[in-house]
mmCIF file of C-alpha atoms and ligand atoms in Angstrom:
data_model
loop_
_atom_site.group_PDB
_atom_site.id
_atom_site.type_symbol
_atom_site.label_atom_id
_atom_site.label_comp_id
_atom_site.label_asym_id
_atom_site.label_seq_id
_atom_site.Cartn_x
_atom_site.Cartn_y
_atom_site.Cartn_z
ATOM 1 C CA MET A 1 -61.632 -108.149 -30.546
ATOM 2 C CA LYS A 2 -57.907 -107.203 -30.045
ATOM 3 C CA LYS A 3 -57.240 -105.246 -26.484
ATOM 4 C CA ARG A 4 -55.921 -102.169 -25.940
ATOM 5 C CA ARG A 5 -53.099 -102.834 -23.989
ATOM 6 C CA GLY A 6 -51.951 -105.137 -26.708
ATOM 7 C CA TYR A 7 -49.994 -108.295 -25.090
ATOM 8 C CA ILE A 8 -46.997 -109.410 -23.466
ATOM 9 C CA VAL A 9 -45.613 -113.197 -23.816
ATOM 10 C CA ALA A 10 -42.256 -114.251 -21.478
ATOM 11 C CA GLY A 11 -40.615 -117.741 -20.698
ATOM 12 C CA ASN A 12 -39.049 -117.515 -18.643
ATOM 13 C CA TRP A 13 -36.223 -120.763 -18.545
ATOM 14 C CA LYS A 14 -35.252 -120.132 -15.546
ATOM 15 C CA MET A 15 -31.842 -122.576 -14.574
ATOM 16 C CA ASN A 16 -32.185 -123.632 -17.318
ATOM 17 C CA LYS A 17 -29.791 -123.767 -21.222
ATOM 18 C CA THR A 18 -26.239 -123.238 -21.465
ATOM 19 C CA ALA A 19 -25.619 -121.007 -23.288
ATOM 20 C CA ALA A 20 -25.709 -122.478 -26.980
ATOM 21 C CA GLU A 21 -28.610 -124.443 -25.801
ATOM 22 C CA ALA A 22 -29.883 -120.440 -25.004
ATOM 23 C CA VAL A 23 -28.595 -119.533 -28.876
ATOM 24 C CA GLU A 24 -30.414 -122.121 -30.088
ATOM 25 C CA LEU A 25 -33.364 -121.600 -29.321
ATOM 26 C CA ALA A 26 -34.108 -118.360 -29.422
ATOM 27 C CA ARG A 27 -32.919 -118.136 -33.426
ATOM 28 C CA GLY A 28 -35.605 -120.751 -32.859
ATOM 29 C CA VAL A 29 -37.776 -118.579 -31.454
ATOM 30 C CA VAL A 30 -36.638 -115.941 -33.571
ATOM 31 C CA ARG A 31 -37.099 -118.278 -36.933
ATOM 32 C CA GLU A 32 -40.673 -118.014 -36.355
ATOM 33 C CA TRP A 33 -41.233 -115.795 -34.947
ATOM 34 C CA GLY A 34 -39.970 -112.513 -36.672
ATOM 35 C CA ASN A 35 -42.836 -110.205 -36.962
ATOM 36 C CA ALA A 36 -44.065 -110.174 -33.362
ATOM 37 C CA ALA A 37 -46.776 -107.267 -34.652
ATOM 38 C CA GLY A 38 -49.949 -107.193 -32.252
ATOM 39 C CA VAL A 39 -48.189 -109.040 -29.050
ATOM 40 C CA GLU A 40 -44.058 -108.475 -27.215
ATOM 41 C CA VAL A 41 -42.945 -111.224 -26.729
ATOM 42 C CA VAL A 42 -39.899 -111.790 -23.937
ATOM 43 C CA LEU A 43 -37.237 -114.187 -23.785
ATOM 44 C CA CYS A 44 -35.649 -114.616 -19.762
ATOM 45 C CA PRO A 45 -32.345 -116.791 -19.931
ATOM 46 C CA PRO A 46 -29.878 -117.702 -17.262
ATOM 47 C CA PHE A 47 -27.637 -114.459 -16.579
ATOM 48 C CA THR A 48 -24.822 -117.079 -18.107
ATOM 49 C CA ALA A 49 -26.717 -116.889 -21.291
ATOM 50 C CA LEU A 50 -27.951 -112.890 -21.425
ATOM 51 C CA GLU A 51 -24.959 -111.612 -23.545
ATOM 52 C CA ALA A 52 -24.945 -115.139 -26.684
ATOM 53 C CA VAL A 53 -29.015 -114.824 -26.828
ATOM 54 C CA ALA A 54 -28.674 -110.930 -26.731
ATOM 55 C CA ARG A 55 -26.803 -110.866 -29.968
ATOM 56 C CA ILE A 56 -29.336 -113.286 -31.200
ATOM 57 C CA LEU A 57 -31.994 -110.853 -30.577
ATOM 58 C CA LYS A 58 -29.817 -107.653 -32.228
ATOM 59 C CA ASP A 59 -32.627 -107.062 -35.008
ATOM 60 C CA SER A 60 -35.399 -108.515 -34.332
ATOM 61 C CA PRO A 61 -38.392 -107.628 -32.208
ATOM 62 C CA VAL A 62 -38.065 -110.293 -29.054
ATOM 63 C CA LEU A 63 -36.822 -108.459 -25.385
ATOM 64 C CA LEU A 64 -34.142 -109.748 -23.720
ATOM 65 C CA GLY A 65 -35.375 -109.867 -20.103
ATOM 66 C CA ALA A 66 -33.303 -111.341 -16.765
ATOM 67 C CA GLN A 67 -35.463 -113.394 -14.065
ATOM 68 C CA ASN A 68 -33.822 -111.498 -10.852
ATOM 69 C CA MET A 69 -31.244 -108.884 -10.201
ATOM 70 C CA HIS A 70 -30.313 -106.638 -6.489
ATOM 71 C CA PRO A 71 -31.740 -103.965 -5.648
ATOM 72 C CA ALA A 72 -28.227 -102.311 -4.997
ATOM 73 C CA GLY A 73 -26.344 -99.917 -7.378
ATOM 74 C CA SER A 74 -23.181 -102.785 -7.236
ATOM 75 C CA GLY A 75 -21.042 -103.538 -3.937
ATOM 76 C CA ALA A 76 -19.875 -106.731 -2.204
ATOM 77 C CA TYR A 77 -23.027 -108.832 -2.689
ATOM 78 C CA THR A 78 -21.535 -111.659 -4.168
ATOM 79 C CA GLY A 79 -23.298 -114.158 -6.642
ATOM 80 C CA GLU A 80 -25.740 -110.995 -7.711
ATOM 81 C CA VAL A 81 -26.067 -108.320 -10.619
ATOM 82 C CA SER A 82 -27.326 -105.442 -10.958
ATOM 83 C CA ALA A 83 -29.249 -103.378 -12.808
ATOM 84 C CA GLN A 84 -26.876 -101.063 -14.747
ATOM 85 C CA MET A 85 -25.233 -104.850 -16.008
ATOM 86 C CA LEU A 86 -28.114 -106.104 -17.582
ATOM 87 C CA ARG A 87 -28.448 -103.178 -18.485
ATOM 88 C CA SER A 88 -24.733 -103.377 -21.318
ATOM 89 C CA PHE A 89 -26.416 -106.340 -22.152
ATOM 90 C CA GLN A 90 -29.790 -104.743 -23.841
ATOM 91 C CA VAL A 91 -31.829 -106.348 -21.238
ATOM 92 C CA SER A 92 -35.535 -104.367 -20.766
ATOM 93 C CA HIS A 93 -37.199 -106.482 -18.707
ATOM 94 C CA VAL A 94 -36.547 -108.339 -14.909
ATOM 95 C CA ILE A 95 -38.964 -111.229 -13.460
ATOM 96 C CA LEU A 96 -39.265 -110.369 -9.151
ATOM 97 C CA GLY A 97 -40.608 -111.464 -7.268
ATOM 98 C CA HIS A 98 -40.692 -114.858 -8.522
ATOM 99 C CA SER A 99 -42.681 -117.541 -6.351
ATOM 100 C CA GLU A 100 -39.501 -119.735 -5.990
ATOM 101 C CA ARG A 101 -37.307 -116.850 -4.933
ATOM 102 C CA ARG A 102 -39.768 -116.239 -2.041
ATOM 103 C CA GLU A 103 -39.890 -119.590 -1.172
ATOM 104 C CA TYR A 104 -36.176 -120.285 -1.596
ATOM 105 C CA PHE A 105 -35.218 -117.676 -1.068
ATOM 106 C CA ALA A 106 -36.656 -116.392 1.246
ATOM 107 C CA GLU A 107 -37.395 -112.516 -0.566
ATOM 108 C CA SER A 108 -39.825 -110.536 1.251
ATOM 109 C CA ASP A 109 -42.556 -108.149 0.058
ATOM 110 C CA ALA A 110 -40.140 -105.140 0.729
ATOM 111 C CA PHE A 111 -36.639 -106.846 -0.477
ATOM 112 C CA ILE A 112 -38.898 -107.169 -3.573
ATOM 113 C CA ASN A 113 -39.820 -104.170 -3.176
ATOM 114 C CA GLU A 114 -36.281 -102.446 -4.303
ATOM 115 C CA LYS A 115 -35.693 -104.206 -6.145
ATOM 116 C CA VAL A 116 -39.210 -102.977 -8.547
ATOM 117 C CA LEU A 117 -37.608 -99.627 -7.484
ATOM 118 C CA THR A 118 -34.062 -99.522 -8.889
ATOM 119 C CA ALA A 119 -35.154 -102.140 -11.790
ATOM 120 C CA LEU A 120 -37.428 -98.618 -12.964
ATOM 121 C CA GLY A 121 -34.621 -96.428 -11.615
ATOM 122 C CA ASN A 122 -32.753 -97.654 -14.431
ATOM 123 C CA GLY A 123 -35.017 -98.261 -16.991
ATOM 124 C CA LEU A 124 -35.827 -101.835 -16.353
ATOM 125 C CA LYS A 125 -39.504 -103.240 -16.765
ATOM 126 C CA PRO A 126 -40.392 -104.865 -13.874
ATOM 127 C CA ILE A 127 -42.557 -108.323 -14.828
ATOM 128 C CA LEU A 128 -43.655 -108.673 -10.686
ATOM 129 C CA CYS A 129 -45.079 -112.220 -9.854
ATOM 130 C CA VAL A 130 -47.783 -112.245 -7.079
ATOM 131 C CA GLY A 131 -49.778 -115.437 -6.660
ATOM 132 C CA GLU A 132 -51.220 -117.649 -3.654
ATOM 133 C CA THR A 133 -50.428 -121.849 -2.694
ATOM 134 C CA LEU A 134 -52.834 -123.933 -3.124
ATOM 135 C CA PRO A 135 -53.971 -123.837 1.468
ATOM 136 C CA GLN A 136 -54.298 -120.144 0.795
ATOM 137 C CA ARG A 137 -56.863 -120.550 -2.333
ATOM 138 C CA ASP A 138 -58.053 -123.190 -0.658
ATOM 139 C CA GLN A 139 -59.490 -121.079 2.322
ATOM 140 C CA GLY A 140 -60.303 -118.580 0.445
ATOM 141 C CA ASP A 141 -57.515 -115.862 1.145
ATOM 142 C CA THR A 142 -56.347 -115.791 -2.706
ATOM 143 C CA LEU A 143 -57.457 -112.007 -2.962
ATOM 144 C CA GLY A 144 -56.250 -110.763 0.149
ATOM 145 C CA VAL A 145 -52.959 -112.406 0.101
ATOM 146 C CA VAL A 146 -52.600 -110.992 -3.916
ATOM 147 C CA ASP A 147 -53.258 -107.050 -2.424
ATOM 148 C CA ALA A 148 -50.900 -107.777 0.108
ATOM 149 C CA GLN A 149 -48.026 -108.701 -2.981
ATOM 150 C CA VAL A 150 -49.138 -106.355 -5.611
ATOM 151 C CA ARG A 151 -49.392 -103.123 -2.402
ATOM 152 C CA GLY A 152 -45.518 -104.689 -0.975
ATOM 153 C CA GLY A 153 -44.654 -104.854 -4.214
ATOM 154 C CA LEU A 154 -44.926 -101.384 -6.289
ATOM 155 C CA LYS A 155 -44.822 -99.033 -2.640
ATOM 156 C CA GLN A 156 -43.703 -95.644 -3.845
ATOM 157 C CA VAL A 157 -43.586 -96.214 -7.255
ATOM 158 C CA THR A 158 -44.665 -92.718 -9.360
ATOM 159 C CA GLY A 159 -47.284 -92.754 -11.554
ATOM 160 C CA GLU A 160 -45.000 -92.300 -13.829
ATOM 161 C CA GLU A 161 -42.955 -94.505 -13.846
ATOM 162 C CA ALA A 162 -46.360 -96.912 -13.072
ATOM 163 C CA GLU A 163 -46.652 -97.711 -17.119
ATOM 164 C CA ASN A 164 -43.739 -99.755 -17.402
ATOM 165 C CA LEU A 165 -45.041 -101.970 -15.548
ATOM 166 C CA VAL A 166 -45.864 -105.900 -15.824
ATOM 167 C CA ILE A 167 -47.136 -107.594 -13.453
ATOM 168 C CA ALA A 168 -48.351 -111.865 -13.605
ATOM 169 C CA TYR A 169 -50.519 -113.688 -11.804
ATOM 170 C CA GLU A 170 -49.083 -117.082 -11.155
ATOM 171 C CA PRO A 171 -51.541 -119.082 -8.179
ATOM 172 C CA ILE A 172 -48.116 -121.693 -7.247
ATOM 173 C CA TRP A 173 -50.018 -124.718 -7.635
ATOM 174 C CA ALA A 174 -50.566 -124.741 -11.254
ATOM 175 C CA ILE A 175 -46.637 -123.600 -11.695
ATOM 176 C CA GLY A 176 -45.017 -126.382 -13.328
ATOM 177 C CA THR A 177 -47.458 -128.927 -12.528
ATOM 178 C CA GLY A 178 -50.197 -129.223 -15.702
ATOM 179 C CA LYS A 179 -52.846 -127.653 -13.449
ATOM 180 C CA THR A 180 -53.974 -124.640 -14.737
ATOM 181 C CA ALA A 181 -56.281 -122.081 -13.184
ATOM 182 C CA THR A 182 -59.665 -122.000 -15.301
ATOM 183 C CA PRO A 183 -59.951 -118.652 -16.826
ATOM 184 C CA ARG A 184 -62.617 -117.757 -13.978
ATOM 185 C CA MET A 185 -60.186 -118.107 -11.637
ATOM 186 C CA ALA A 186 -57.626 -116.001 -12.892
ATOM 187 C CA GLN A 187 -59.725 -113.921 -14.462
ATOM 188 C CA GLU A 188 -60.950 -112.773 -11.074
ATOM 189 C CA VAL A 189 -57.432 -112.689 -9.897
ATOM 190 C CA HIS A 190 -56.888 -110.452 -12.442
ATOM 191 C CA ALA A 191 -58.917 -108.562 -12.693
ATOM 192 C CA SER A 192 -59.346 -107.692 -8.657
ATOM 193 C CA ILE A 193 -54.964 -107.153 -8.728
ATOM 194 C CA ARG A 194 -56.460 -104.519 -12.338
ATOM 195 C CA GLY A 195 -59.286 -102.514 -9.394
ATOM 196 C CA ILE A 196 -55.696 -102.457 -6.339
ATOM 197 C CA LEU A 197 -53.254 -100.863 -10.065
ATOM 198 C CA VAL A 198 -57.390 -98.684 -10.188
ATOM 199 C CA ASP A 199 -56.473 -97.407 -6.650
ATOM 200 C CA LEU A 200 -53.025 -96.576 -6.753
ATOM 201 C CA PHE A 201 -51.833 -95.150 -9.542
ATOM 202 C CA GLY A 202 -56.251 -94.443 -11.355
ATOM 203 C CA SER A 203 -58.268 -96.171 -14.038
ATOM 204 C CA ALA A 204 -56.440 -94.535 -17.127
ATOM 205 C CA LEU A 205 -52.399 -95.824 -15.971
ATOM 206 C CA ALA A 206 -54.467 -98.926 -14.931
ATOM 207 C CA ASP A 207 -55.911 -100.040 -17.597
ATOM 208 C CA LYS A 208 -51.990 -99.188 -19.321
ATOM 209 C CA ILE A 209 -50.392 -101.803 -17.454
ATOM 210 C CA ARG A 210 -50.168 -105.227 -18.269
ATOM 211 C CA ILE A 211 -51.021 -108.599 -16.070
ATOM 212 C CA GLN A 212 -49.431 -111.908 -17.426
ATOM 213 C CA TYR A 213 -51.093 -115.411 -16.491
ATOM 214 C CA GLY A 214 -48.667 -117.248 -15.765
ATOM 215 C CA GLY A 215 -49.279 -121.459 -14.358
ATOM 216 C CA SER A 216 -48.910 -123.961 -16.997
ATOM 217 C CA MET A 217 -50.312 -122.462 -19.977
ATOM 218 C CA LYS A 218 -49.223 -123.773 -23.478
ATOM 219 C CA PRO A 219 -50.431 -124.227 -26.530
ATOM 220 C CA GLY A 220 -53.342 -125.594 -25.565
ATOM 221 C CA ASN A 221 -55.437 -123.753 -23.142
ATOM 222 C CA ALA A 222 -53.535 -120.907 -23.742
ATOM 223 C CA ALA A 223 -56.124 -119.443 -26.011
ATOM 224 C CA GLU A 224 -59.212 -119.133 -24.086
ATOM 225 C CA LEU A 225 -56.745 -118.069 -20.593
ATOM 226 C CA LEU A 226 -56.614 -114.823 -22.871
ATOM 227 C CA LEU A 227 -59.896 -114.411 -23.959
ATOM 228 C CA GLN A 228 -60.411 -112.959 -20.190
ATOM 229 C CA PRO A 229 -61.074 -109.509 -20.748
ATOM 230 C CA ASP A 230 -57.481 -108.715 -17.978
ATOM 231 C CA ILE A 231 -55.600 -111.101 -19.069
ATOM 232 C CA ASP A 232 -52.527 -109.071 -21.422
ATOM 233 C CA GLY A 233 -50.758 -112.102 -21.604
ATOM 234 C CA GLY A 234 -48.824 -114.801 -20.210
ATOM 235 C CA LEU A 235 -45.288 -116.010 -18.744
ATOM 236 C CA ILE A 236 -44.582 -118.853 -20.049
ATOM 237 C CA GLY A 237 -41.902 -121.255 -17.894
ATOM 238 C CA GLY A 238 -42.240 -125.453 -18.957
ATOM 239 C CA ALA A 239 -43.066 -124.443 -22.246
ATOM 240 C CA SER A 240 -40.939 -121.710 -22.998
ATOM 241 C CA LEU A 241 -38.770 -123.993 -23.240
ATOM 242 C CA GLU A 242 -39.527 -125.175 -26.626
ATOM 243 C CA VAL A 243 -39.717 -123.914 -29.732
ATOM 244 C CA GLU A 244 -42.887 -125.064 -31.286
ATOM 245 C CA SER A 245 -44.973 -124.831 -28.101
ATOM 246 C CA PHE A 246 -43.157 -121.048 -27.037
ATOM 247 C CA THR A 247 -44.541 -120.088 -30.549
ATOM 248 C CA GLY A 248 -47.994 -121.749 -30.336
ATOM 249 C CA ILE A 249 -48.555 -119.724 -26.778
ATOM 250 C CA ILE A 250 -47.783 -116.198 -28.880
ATOM 251 C CA GLU A 251 -49.824 -117.582 -31.470
ATOM 252 C CA ALA A 252 -52.937 -117.643 -30.469
ATOM 253 C CA ALA A 253 -52.226 -113.511 -28.524
ATOM 254 C CA LYS A 254 -52.017 -112.588 -32.106
ATOM 255 C CA ALA A 255 -55.128 -114.957 -32.690
ATOM 256 C CA ARG A 256 -57.398 -112.542 -30.191
HETATM 257 C C1 PEP B 1 -43.817 -120.090 -14.249
HETATM 258 O O1 PEP B 1 -42.572 -120.365 -12.866
HETATM 259 O O2 PEP B 1 -43.451 -118.195 -14.330
HETATM 260 C C2 PEP B 1 -44.378 -120.934 -14.380
HETATM 261 C C3 PEP B 1 -45.332 -119.930 -15.166
HETATM 262 O O3 PEP B 1 -44.389 -121.442 -14.983
HETATM 263 P P1 PEP B 1 -45.175 -123.354 -16.327
HETATM 264 O O4 PEP B 1 -45.117 -122.344 -17.155
HETATM 265 O O5 PEP B 1 -44.041 -123.858 -15.790
HETATM 266 O O6 PEP B 1 -46.094 -123.636 -15.016
#
């Protein structure tokens, strides 16, 4: 049965691909996936390739995302990029609070919350990433950690804005490791995130917000994850760097 929400599959290219390589990859995705019927597809190249990839995606249904953004409108923030700068390249989505930013750049829930509010206020759709470490899972803290990250990241978000949110549940121990959460483990956390969204925005809105799974998703394991009632797509790292593996995941979403 198709989900009412529709799937969203996004590729997080991280710090990979020169502009020329990014163009080649984007061309391949558009060629293999010119018809995105039923699945929303978003490519998130590095900042340096946004303009070049925007030109490739212009006449296709594939959307453009960024991997990060600063909450301020402009100013003395060397090395940072604002929401309006992203908007000027037709960026529609922005990944916020990825675990790599939380870990290597010490991003807090409060700072991520500022970014979420700025993104929404500037017409960008945040993909808010949350997820637990392995020690946190082993100690039985997964749901508590995720609860704090979701509530912390979404403070002051209004019901009107909430429809534009995407949440990505990414267990940190599954990112880039080849270890995937079992469909049951992932569904348990996704259902609990859905419950938090109901609490924050009411059930009608919560039912519309897509919750992606991320963490070593591949064509071979995507179908069973996507079959889960609260898994509405994928945030894909490694497997998004090759046309075949990325489009294989999109195909799995299309077939659901
Ligand atoms: C990610 O970093 O968002 C991710 C899901 O990576 P991977 O697919 O490589 O585990």
